[in-house]
Amino acid sequence: MSNSIYKIISATPSPYARKVRIALAEKGIPFELITEVPWDQTTRTPDFNPLEKLPILIREHGDPVYESYLIMEYLERAHPEPPLVPADQDGWLLAKRLEVLCDGVCDAFVLSFFERHREEPLQSATWLARQQRKIDGGLTEMQRLLGDRQYFIGDAFTLADLAAATAVSYLAVRWPEFDWRASYPTLLDHSDRMETRPSFQGSRPVPQTISDAVV
Ligand SMILES: N[C@@H](CCC(=O)N[C@@H](CS)C(=O)NCC(=O)O)C(=O)O
Protein backbone atom coordinates (compact mmCIF):
# COMPACT_ATOMS: atom_id res chain seq x y z
CA MET A 1 0.00 0.00 0.00
CA SER A 2 2.29 2.82 -1.26
CA ASN A 3 3.43 5.07 1.60
CA SER A 4 -0.11 5.70 2.86
CA ILE A 5 -1.44 3.69 5.75
CA TYR A 6 -4.99 4.29 4.60
CA LYS A 7 -7.14 4.06 1.50
CA ILE A 8 -10.46 5.87 1.39
CA ILE A 9 -13.31 4.73 -0.82
CA SER A 10 -15.04 7.96 -1.71
CA ALA A 11 -17.46 9.48 -4.22
CA THR A 12 -17.04 12.97 -5.66
CA PRO A 13 -20.37 14.38 -4.41
CA SER A 14 -20.35 12.60 -1.02
CA PRO A 15 -20.45 14.96 1.97
CA TYR A 16 -19.80 11.98 4.27
CA ALA A 17 -16.61 11.03 2.43
CA ARG A 18 -15.54 14.65 2.27
CA LYS A 19 -15.81 14.93 6.05
CA VAL A 20 -13.33 12.06 6.40
CA ARG A 21 -10.97 13.38 3.70
CA ILE A 22 -10.81 16.79 5.39
CA ALA A 23 -10.23 15.24 8.82
CA LEU A 24 -7.28 13.26 7.41
CA ALA A 25 -5.90 16.44 5.82
CA GLU A 26 -6.31 18.41 9.07
CA LYS A 27 -4.37 15.70 10.87
CA GLY A 28 -1.70 15.55 8.18
CA ILE A 29 -2.29 11.88 7.41
CA PRO A 30 -1.59 10.84 3.81
CA PHE A 31 -4.10 8.51 2.19
CA GLU A 32 -4.86 6.94 -1.15
CA LEU A 33 -8.15 8.10 -2.62
CA ILE A 34 -10.32 5.56 -4.43
CA THR A 35 -13.22 7.22 -6.22
CA GLU A 36 -16.30 5.14 -6.93
CA VAL A 37 -19.97 5.50 -7.84
CA PRO A 38 -21.57 3.57 -4.96
CA TRP A 39 -24.90 3.29 -6.78
CA ASP A 40 -23.46 1.39 -9.77
CA GLN A 41 -22.82 -2.38 -9.97
CA THR A 42 -19.17 -1.70 -10.76
CA THR A 43 -18.45 -0.39 -7.25
CA ARG A 44 -16.28 -2.43 -4.88
CA THR A 45 -18.05 -0.86 -1.90
CA PRO A 46 -19.99 -4.09 -1.00
CA ASP A 47 -16.67 -5.98 -0.82
CA PHE A 48 -15.79 -3.87 2.21
CA ASN A 49 -19.16 -2.86 3.68
CA PRO A 50 -22.24 -5.11 3.68
CA LEU A 51 -24.35 -1.94 3.94
CA GLU A 52 -22.92 -0.99 0.51
CA LYS A 53 -22.20 2.60 1.52
CA LEU A 54 -19.13 4.74 1.37
CA PRO A 55 -16.96 6.28 2.78
CA ILE A 56 -14.89 3.30 3.81
CA LEU A 57 -11.53 3.58 5.49
CA ILE A 58 -9.30 0.67 4.47
CA ARG A 59 -6.50 0.09 6.92
CA GLU A 60 -3.18 -1.58 6.22
CA HIS A 61 -3.80 -3.97 9.10
CA GLY A 62 -7.27 -4.71 10.40
CA ASP A 63 -10.81 -4.64 9.16
CA PRO A 64 -12.20 -1.77 7.10
CA VAL A 65 -14.06 0.96 8.96
CA TYR A 66 -17.37 2.20 7.54
CA GLU A 67 -19.94 4.83 8.54
CA SER A 68 -18.44 8.31 8.51
CA TYR A 69 -19.33 8.97 12.15
CA LEU A 70 -17.40 5.86 13.20
CA ILE A 71 -14.47 6.65 10.91
CA MET A 72 -14.22 10.13 12.47
CA GLU A 73 -14.33 8.56 15.93
CA TYR A 74 -11.62 6.07 14.96
CA LEU A 75 -9.37 8.77 13.48
CA GLU A 76 -9.68 10.88 16.61
CA ARG A 77 -8.59 7.92 18.75
CA ALA A 78 -5.85 6.66 16.45
CA HIS A 79 -4.49 10.10 15.59
CA PRO A 80 -5.41 12.47 18.43
CA GLU A 81 -3.24 15.36 17.21
CA PRO A 82 -4.37 17.92 16.33
CA PRO A 83 -7.70 17.24 18.05
CA LEU A 84 -10.86 17.94 16.08
CA VAL A 85 -13.14 17.33 19.04
CA PRO A 86 -12.97 19.40 22.25
CA ALA A 87 -11.69 17.49 25.29
CA ASP A 88 -14.32 18.77 27.72
CA GLN A 89 -17.61 16.92 27.91
CA ASP A 90 -19.88 19.81 26.88
CA GLY A 91 -17.66 20.64 23.90
CA TRP A 92 -17.47 16.99 22.90
CA LEU A 93 -21.25 16.64 23.06
CA LEU A 94 -21.87 19.79 21.04
CA ALA A 95 -19.39 18.77 18.33
CA LYS A 96 -20.93 15.31 18.06
CA ARG A 97 -24.44 16.76 18.07
CA LEU A 98 -23.53 19.03 15.18
CA GLU A 99 -22.13 16.05 13.29
CA VAL A 100 -25.34 14.05 13.85
CA LEU A 101 -27.43 17.05 12.77
CA CYS A 102 -25.39 17.64 9.61
CA ASP A 103 -25.33 13.97 8.63
CA GLY A 104 -29.11 13.87 9.18
CA VAL A 105 -29.68 16.87 6.92
CA CYS A 106 -27.59 15.20 4.20
CA ASP A 107 -29.47 11.89 4.70
CA ALA A 108 -32.81 13.68 4.25
CA PHE A 109 -31.50 15.39 1.13
CA VAL A 110 -30.24 12.11 -0.38
CA LEU A 111 -33.65 10.48 0.27
CA SER A 112 -35.49 13.30 -1.47
CA PHE A 113 -32.92 13.34 -4.29
CA PHE A 114 -33.71 9.73 -5.14
CA GLU A 115 -37.43 10.16 -4.57
CA ARG A 116 -37.28 12.79 -7.31
CA HIS A 117 -35.58 10.22 -9.56
CA ARG A 118 -38.79 8.20 -9.62
CA GLU A 119 -41.24 8.80 -12.41
CA GLU A 120 -43.44 11.70 -11.37
CA PRO A 121 -46.63 9.69 -10.66
CA LEU A 122 -44.64 7.42 -8.33
CA GLN A 123 -43.19 10.24 -6.25
CA SER A 124 -44.67 10.75 -2.80
CA ALA A 125 -45.34 14.40 -1.97
CA THR A 126 -45.82 13.41 1.68
CA TRP A 127 -42.41 11.75 1.81
CA LEU A 128 -40.75 14.70 0.08
CA ALA A 129 -42.39 17.16 2.50
CA ARG A 130 -41.18 15.10 5.46
CA GLN A 131 -37.59 15.16 4.19
CA GLN A 132 -37.82 18.88 3.42
CA ARG A 133 -38.93 19.56 7.02
CA LYS A 134 -35.83 17.78 8.27
CA ILE A 135 -33.57 19.74 5.93
CA ASP A 136 -35.11 23.10 6.88
CA GLY A 137 -35.24 22.19 10.57
CA GLY A 138 -31.64 20.98 10.58
CA LEU A 139 -30.29 24.05 8.79
CA THR A 140 -32.24 26.39 11.08
CA GLU A 141 -30.85 24.61 14.13
CA MET A 142 -27.29 24.70 12.73
CA GLN A 143 -27.59 28.43 12.16
CA ARG A 144 -29.00 28.93 15.67
CA LEU A 145 -26.12 26.96 17.20
CA LEU A 146 -23.59 29.06 15.26
CA GLY A 147 -25.13 32.36 16.32
CA ASP A 148 -22.91 35.25 15.29
CA ARG A 149 -19.68 33.46 16.11
CA GLN A 150 -16.84 32.60 13.77
CA TYR A 151 -16.63 28.97 14.91
CA PHE A 152 -19.31 26.75 16.43
CA ILE A 153 -17.36 25.98 19.58
CA GLY A 154 -14.97 28.40 21.28
CA ASP A 155 -12.52 30.15 19.00
CA ALA A 156 -11.03 27.21 17.13
CA PHE A 157 -11.91 24.93 14.21
CA THR A 158 -13.55 21.68 15.31
CA LEU A 159 -15.52 18.77 13.93
CA ALA A 160 -18.64 20.96 14.29
CA ASP A 161 -17.27 23.43 11.70
CA LEU A 162 -16.12 20.61 9.46
CA ALA A 163 -19.49 18.84 9.54
CA ALA A 164 -21.52 22.01 9.01
CA ALA A 165 -19.40 23.38 6.17
CA THR A 166 -19.30 20.08 4.26
CA ALA A 167 -23.07 19.66 4.60
CA VAL A 168 -23.78 23.23 3.45
CA SER A 169 -21.37 22.99 0.49
CA TYR A 170 -22.95 19.70 -0.56
CA LEU A 171 -26.46 21.11 -0.42
CA ALA A 172 -25.40 24.28 -2.22
CA VAL A 173 -24.10 22.18 -5.14
CA ARG A 174 -27.15 19.90 -5.22
CA TRP A 175 -29.64 22.72 -4.65
CA PRO A 176 -28.26 25.70 -6.59
CA GLU A 177 -31.68 27.25 -7.24
CA PHE A 178 -32.17 27.88 -3.50
CA ASP A 179 -31.35 31.38 -2.22
CA TRP A 180 -28.87 30.38 0.47
CA ARG A 181 -27.70 33.92 1.16
CA ALA A 182 -31.25 35.07 1.97
CA SER A 183 -32.31 32.09 4.07
CA TYR A 184 -29.15 31.04 5.92
CA PRO A 185 -26.73 33.98 5.63
CA THR A 186 -24.48 33.24 8.61
CA LEU A 187 -24.35 29.53 7.82
CA LEU A 188 -23.31 30.32 4.27
CA ASP A 189 -20.68 32.86 5.40
CA HIS A 190 -19.30 30.25 7.79
CA SER A 191 -19.13 27.62 5.05
CA ASP A 192 -17.44 30.09 2.65
CA ARG A 193 -14.80 30.83 5.31
CA MET A 194 -14.18 27.15 6.03
CA GLU A 195 -13.80 26.46 2.31
CA THR A 196 -10.65 28.62 2.32
CA ARG A 197 -8.84 26.25 4.71
CA PRO A 198 -6.09 24.25 2.99
CA SER A 199 -7.67 20.98 4.18
CA PHE A 200 -10.85 21.79 2.21
CA GLN A 201 -9.05 22.31 -1.10
CA GLY A 202 -9.49 19.77 -3.89
CA SER A 203 -12.58 18.07 -2.49
CA ARG A 204 -15.45 20.40 -3.43
CA PRO A 205 -18.50 18.26 -4.20
CA VAL A 206 -18.90 17.35 -7.87
CA PRO A 207 -22.02 15.47 -9.11
CA GLN A 208 -21.41 12.01 -10.58
CA THR A 209 -23.17 10.20 -13.39
CA ILE A 210 -25.09 7.23 -12.03
CA SER A 211 -25.44 4.58 -14.75
CA ASP A 212 -27.65 2.02 -13.00
CA ALA A 213 -31.25 2.43 -11.94
CA VAL A 214 -31.39 3.17 -8.19
CA VAL A 215 -35.14 3.50 -7.55
N1 LIG B 1 -24.55 7.37 7.30
C1 LIG B 1 -23.61 7.04 6.27
C2 LIG B 1 -24.12 7.59 4.96
C3 LIG B 1 -23.22 7.20 3.81
C4 LIG B 1 -23.95 7.28 2.47
O1 LIG B 1 -25.17 7.42 2.38
N2 LIG B 1 -23.15 7.18 1.40
C5 LIG B 1 -23.71 7.17 0.07
C6 LIG B 1 -22.82 7.98 -0.87
S1 LIG B 1 -22.90 9.69 -0.45
C7 LIG B 1 -23.72 5.73 -0.41
O2 LIG B 1 -22.68 5.10 -0.48
N3 LIG B 1 -24.90 5.23 -0.76
C8 LIG B 1 -25.08 3.95 -1.33
C9 LIG B 1 -26.27 3.25 -0.74
O3 LIG B 1 -26.92 3.81 0.16
O4 LIG B 1 -26.54 2.12 -1.17
C10 LIG B 1 -22.24 7.63 6.61
O5 LIG B 1 -22.22 8.65 7.30
O6 LIG B 1 -21.21 7.05 6.23
CSV table of C-alpha atoms and ligand atoms in Angstrom, one decimal:
chain,number,residue,atom,x,y,z
A,1,MET,CA,0.0,0.0,0.0
A,2,SER,CA,2.3,2.8,-1.3
A,3,ASN,CA,3.4,5.1,1.6
A,4,SER,CA,-0.1,5.7,2.9
A,5,ILE,CA,-1.4,3.7,5.8
A,6,TYR,CA,-5.0,4.3,4.6
A,7,LYS,CA,-7.1,4.1,1.5
A,8,ILE,CA,-10.5,5.9,1.4
A,9,ILE,CA,-13.3,4.7,-0.8
A,10,SER,CA,-15.0,8.0,-1.7
A,11,ALA,CA,-17.5,9.5,-4.2
A,12,THR,CA,-17.0,13.0,-5.7
A,13,PRO,CA,-20.4,14.4,-4.4
A,14,SER,CA,-20.4,12.6,-1.0
A,15,PRO,CA,-20.5,15.0,2.0
A,16,TYR,CA,-19.8,12.0,4.3
A,17,ALA,CA,-16.6,11.0,2.4
A,18,ARG,CA,-15.5,14.6,2.3
A,19,LYS,CA,-15.8,14.9,6.0
A,20,VAL,CA,-13.3,12.1,6.4
A,21,ARG,CA,-11.0,13.4,3.7
A,22,ILE,CA,-10.8,16.8,5.4
A,23,ALA,CA,-10.2,15.2,8.8
A,24,LEU,CA,-7.3,13.3,7.4
A,25,ALA,CA,-5.9,16.4,5.8
A,26,GLU,CA,-6.3,18.4,9.1
A,27,LYS,CA,-4.4,15.7,10.9
A,28,GLY,CA,-1.7,15.6,8.2
A,29,ILE,CA,-2.3,11.9,7.4
A,30,PRO,CA,-1.6,10.8,3.8
A,31,PHE,CA,-4.1,8.5,2.2
A,32,GLU,CA,-4.9,6.9,-1.2
A,33,LEU,CA,-8.1,8.1,-2.6
A,34,ILE,CA,-10.3,5.6,-4.4
A,35,THR,CA,-13.2,7.2,-6.2
A,36,GLU,CA,-16.3,5.1,-6.9
A,37,VAL,CA,-20.0,5.5,-7.8
A,38,PRO,CA,-21.6,3.6,-5.0
A,39,TRP,CA,-24.9,3.3,-6.8
A,40,ASP,CA,-23.5,1.4,-9.8
A,41,GLN,CA,-22.8,-2.4,-10.0
A,42,THR,CA,-19.2,-1.7,-10.8
A,43,THR,CA,-18.5,-0.4,-7.3
A,44,ARG,CA,-16.3,-2.4,-4.9
A,45,THR,CA,-18.0,-0.9,-1.9
A,46,PRO,CA,-20.0,-4.1,-1.0
A,47,ASP,CA,-16.7,-6.0,-0.8
A,48,PHE,CA,-15.8,-3.9,2.2
A,49,ASN,CA,-19.2,-2.9,3.7
A,50,PRO,CA,-22.2,-5.1,3.7
A,51,LEU,CA,-24.4,-1.9,3.9
A,52,GLU,CA,-22.9,-1.0,0.5
A,53,LYS,CA,-22.2,2.6,1.5
A,54,LEU,CA,-19.1,4.7,1.4
A,55,PRO,CA,-17.0,6.3,2.8
A,56,ILE,CA,-14.9,3.3,3.8
A,57,LEU,CA,-11.5,3.6,5.5
A,58,ILE,CA,-9.3,0.7,4.5
A,59,ARG,CA,-6.5,0.1,6.9
A,60,GLU,CA,-3.2,-1.6,6.2
A,61,HIS,CA,-3.8,-4.0,9.1
A,62,GLY,CA,-7.3,-4.7,10.4
A,63,ASP,CA,-10.8,-4.6,9.2
A,64,PRO,CA,-12.2,-1.8,7.1
A,65,VAL,CA,-14.1,1.0,9.0
A,66,TYR,CA,-17.4,2.2,7.5
A,67,GLU,CA,-19.9,4.8,8.5
A,68,SER,CA,-18.4,8.3,8.5
A,69,TYR,CA,-19.3,9.0,12.1
A,70,LEU,CA,-17.4,5.9,13.2
A,71,ILE,CA,-14.5,6.6,10.9
A,72,MET,CA,-14.2,10.1,12.5
A,73,GLU,CA,-14.3,8.6,15.9
A,74,TYR,CA,-11.6,6.1,15.0
A,75,LEU,CA,-9.4,8.8,13.5
A,76,GLU,CA,-9.7,10.9,16.6
A,77,ARG,CA,-8.6,7.9,18.7
A,78,ALA,CA,-5.9,6.7,16.4
A,79,HIS,CA,-4.5,10.1,15.6
A,80,PRO,CA,-5.4,12.5,18.4
A,81,GLU,CA,-3.2,15.4,17.2
A,82,PRO,CA,-4.4,17.9,16.3
A,83,PRO,CA,-7.7,17.2,18.1
A,84,LEU,CA,-10.9,17.9,16.1
A,85,VAL,CA,-13.1,17.3,19.0
A,86,PRO,CA,-13.0,19.4,22.3
A,87,ALA,CA,-11.7,17.5,25.3
A,88,ASP,CA,-14.3,18.8,27.7
A,89,GLN,CA,-17.6,16.9,27.9
A,90,ASP,CA,-19.9,19.8,26.9
A,91,GLY,CA,-17.7,20.6,23.9
A,92,TRP,CA,-17.5,17.0,22.9
A,93,LEU,CA,-21.3,16.6,23.1
A,94,LEU,CA,-21.9,19.8,21.0
A,95,ALA,CA,-19.4,18.8,18.3
A,96,LYS,CA,-20.9,15.3,18.1
A,97,ARG,CA,-24.4,16.8,18.1
A,98,LEU,CA,-23.5,19.0,15.2
A,99,GLU,CA,-22.1,16.0,13.3
A,100,VAL,CA,-25.3,14.0,13.8
A,101,LEU,CA,-27.4,17.0,12.8
A,102,CYS,CA,-25.4,17.6,9.6
A,103,ASP,CA,-25.3,14.0,8.6
A,104,GLY,CA,-29.1,13.9,9.2
A,105,VAL,CA,-29.7,16.9,6.9
A,106,CYS,CA,-27.6,15.2,4.2
A,107,ASP,CA,-29.5,11.9,4.7
A,108,ALA,CA,-32.8,13.7,4.2
A,109,PHE,CA,-31.5,15.4,1.1
A,110,VAL,CA,-30.2,12.1,-0.4
A,111,LEU,CA,-33.6,10.5,0.3
A,112,SER,CA,-35.5,13.3,-1.5
A,113,PHE,CA,-32.9,13.3,-4.3
A,114,PHE,CA,-33.7,9.7,-5.1
A,115,GLU,CA,-37.4,10.2,-4.6
A,116,ARG,CA,-37.3,12.8,-7.3
A,117,HIS,CA,-35.6,10.2,-9.6
A,118,ARG,CA,-38.8,8.2,-9.6
A,119,GLU,CA,-41.2,8.8,-12.4
A,120,GLU,CA,-43.4,11.7,-11.4
A,121,PRO,CA,-46.6,9.7,-10.7
A,122,LEU,CA,-44.6,7.4,-8.3
A,123,GLN,CA,-43.2,10.2,-6.2
A,124,SER,CA,-44.7,10.7,-2.8
A,125,ALA,CA,-45.3,14.4,-2.0
A,126,THR,CA,-45.8,13.4,1.7
A,127,TRP,CA,-42.4,11.7,1.8
A,128,LEU,CA,-40.7,14.7,0.1
A,129,ALA,CA,-42.4,17.2,2.5
A,130,ARG,CA,-41.2,15.1,5.5
A,131,GLN,CA,-37.6,15.2,4.2
A,132,GLN,CA,-37.8,18.9,3.4
A,133,ARG,CA,-38.9,19.6,7.0
A,134,LYS,CA,-35.8,17.8,8.3
A,135,ILE,CA,-33.6,19.7,5.9
A,136,ASP,CA,-35.1,23.1,6.9
A,137,GLY,CA,-35.2,22.2,10.6
A,138,GLY,CA,-31.6,21.0,10.6
A,139,LEU,CA,-30.3,24.1,8.8
A,140,THR,CA,-32.2,26.4,11.1
A,141,GLU,CA,-30.8,24.6,14.1
A,142,MET,CA,-27.3,24.7,12.7
A,143,GLN,CA,-27.6,28.4,12.2
A,144,ARG,CA,-29.0,28.9,15.7
A,145,LEU,CA,-26.1,27.0,17.2
A,146,LEU,CA,-23.6,29.1,15.3
A,147,GLY,CA,-25.1,32.4,16.3
A,148,ASP,CA,-22.9,35.3,15.3
A,149,ARG,CA,-19.7,33.5,16.1
A,150,GLN,CA,-16.8,32.6,13.8
A,151,TYR,CA,-16.6,29.0,14.9
A,152,PHE,CA,-19.3,26.7,16.4
A,153,ILE,CA,-17.4,26.0,19.6
A,154,GLY,CA,-15.0,28.4,21.3
A,155,ASP,CA,-12.5,30.2,19.0
A,156,ALA,CA,-11.0,27.2,17.1
A,157,PHE,CA,-11.9,24.9,14.2
A,158,THR,CA,-13.6,21.7,15.3
A,159,LEU,CA,-15.5,18.8,13.9
A,160,ALA,CA,-18.6,21.0,14.3
A,161,ASP,CA,-17.3,23.4,11.7
A,162,LEU,CA,-16.1,20.6,9.5
A,163,ALA,CA,-19.5,18.8,9.5
A,164,ALA,CA,-21.5,22.0,9.0
A,165,ALA,CA,-19.4,23.4,6.2
A,166,THR,CA,-19.3,20.1,4.3
A,167,ALA,CA,-23.1,19.7,4.6
A,168,VAL,CA,-23.8,23.2,3.4
A,169,SER,CA,-21.4,23.0,0.5
A,170,TYR,CA,-22.9,19.7,-0.6
A,171,LEU,CA,-26.5,21.1,-0.4
A,172,ALA,CA,-25.4,24.3,-2.2
A,173,VAL,CA,-24.1,22.2,-5.1
A,174,ARG,CA,-27.1,19.9,-5.2
A,175,TRP,CA,-29.6,22.7,-4.7
A,176,PRO,CA,-28.3,25.7,-6.6
A,177,GLU,CA,-31.7,27.2,-7.2
A,178,PHE,CA,-32.2,27.9,-3.5
A,179,ASP,CA,-31.4,31.4,-2.2
A,180,TRP,CA,-28.9,30.4,0.5
A,181,ARG,CA,-27.7,33.9,1.2
A,182,ALA,CA,-31.2,35.1,2.0
A,183,SER,CA,-32.3,32.1,4.1
A,184,TYR,CA,-29.2,31.0,5.9
A,185,PRO,CA,-26.7,34.0,5.6
A,186,THR,CA,-24.5,33.2,8.6
A,187,LEU,CA,-24.3,29.5,7.8
A,188,LEU,CA,-23.3,30.3,4.3
A,189,ASP,CA,-20.7,32.9,5.4
A,190,HIS,CA,-19.3,30.3,7.8
A,191,SER,CA,-19.1,27.6,5.1
A,192,ASP,CA,-17.4,30.1,2.7
A,193,ARG,CA,-14.8,30.8,5.3
A,194,MET,CA,-14.2,27.1,6.0
A,195,GLU,CA,-13.8,26.5,2.3
A,196,THR,CA,-10.6,28.6,2.3
A,197,ARG,CA,-8.8,26.3,4.7
A,198,PRO,CA,-6.1,24.2,3.0
A,199,SER,CA,-7.7,21.0,4.2
A,200,PHE,CA,-10.9,21.8,2.2
A,201,GLN,CA,-9.1,22.3,-1.1
A,202,GLY,CA,-9.5,19.8,-3.9
A,203,SER,CA,-12.6,18.1,-2.5
A,204,ARG,CA,-15.4,20.4,-3.4
A,205,PRO,CA,-18.5,18.3,-4.2
A,206,VAL,CA,-18.9,17.3,-7.9
A,207,PRO,CA,-22.0,15.5,-9.1
A,208,GLN,CA,-21.4,12.0,-10.6
A,209,THR,CA,-23.2,10.2,-13.4
A,210,ILE,CA,-25.1,7.2,-12.0
A,211,SER,CA,-25.4,4.6,-14.7
A,212,ASP,CA,-27.6,2.0,-13.0
A,213,ALA,CA,-31.3,2.4,-11.9
A,214,VAL,CA,-31.4,3.2,-8.2
A,215,VAL,CA,-35.1,3.5,-7.5
B,1,LIG,N1,-24.6,7.4,7.3
B,1,LIG,C1,-23.6,7.0,6.3
B,1,LIG,C2,-24.1,7.6,5.0
B,1,LIG,C3,-23.2,7.2,3.8
B,1,LIG,C4,-24.0,7.3,2.5
B,1,LIG,O1,-25.2,7.4,2.4
B,1,LIG,N2,-23.1,7.2,1.4
B,1,LIG,C5,-23.7,7.2,0.1
B,1,LIG,C6,-22.8,8.0,-0.9
B,1,LIG,S1,-22.9,9.7,-0.5
B,1,LIG,C7,-23.7,5.7,-0.4
B,1,LIG,O2,-22.7,5.1,-0.5
B,1,LIG,N3,-24.9,5.2,-0.8
B,1,LIG,C8,-25.1,4.0,-1.3
B,1,LIG,C9,-26.3,3.2,-0.7
B,1,LIG,O3,-26.9,3.8,0.2
B,1,LIG,O4,-26.5,2.1,-1.2
B,1,LIG,C10,-22.2,7.6,6.6
B,1,LIG,O5,-22.2,8.7,7.3
B,1,LIG,O6,-21.2,7.1,6.2
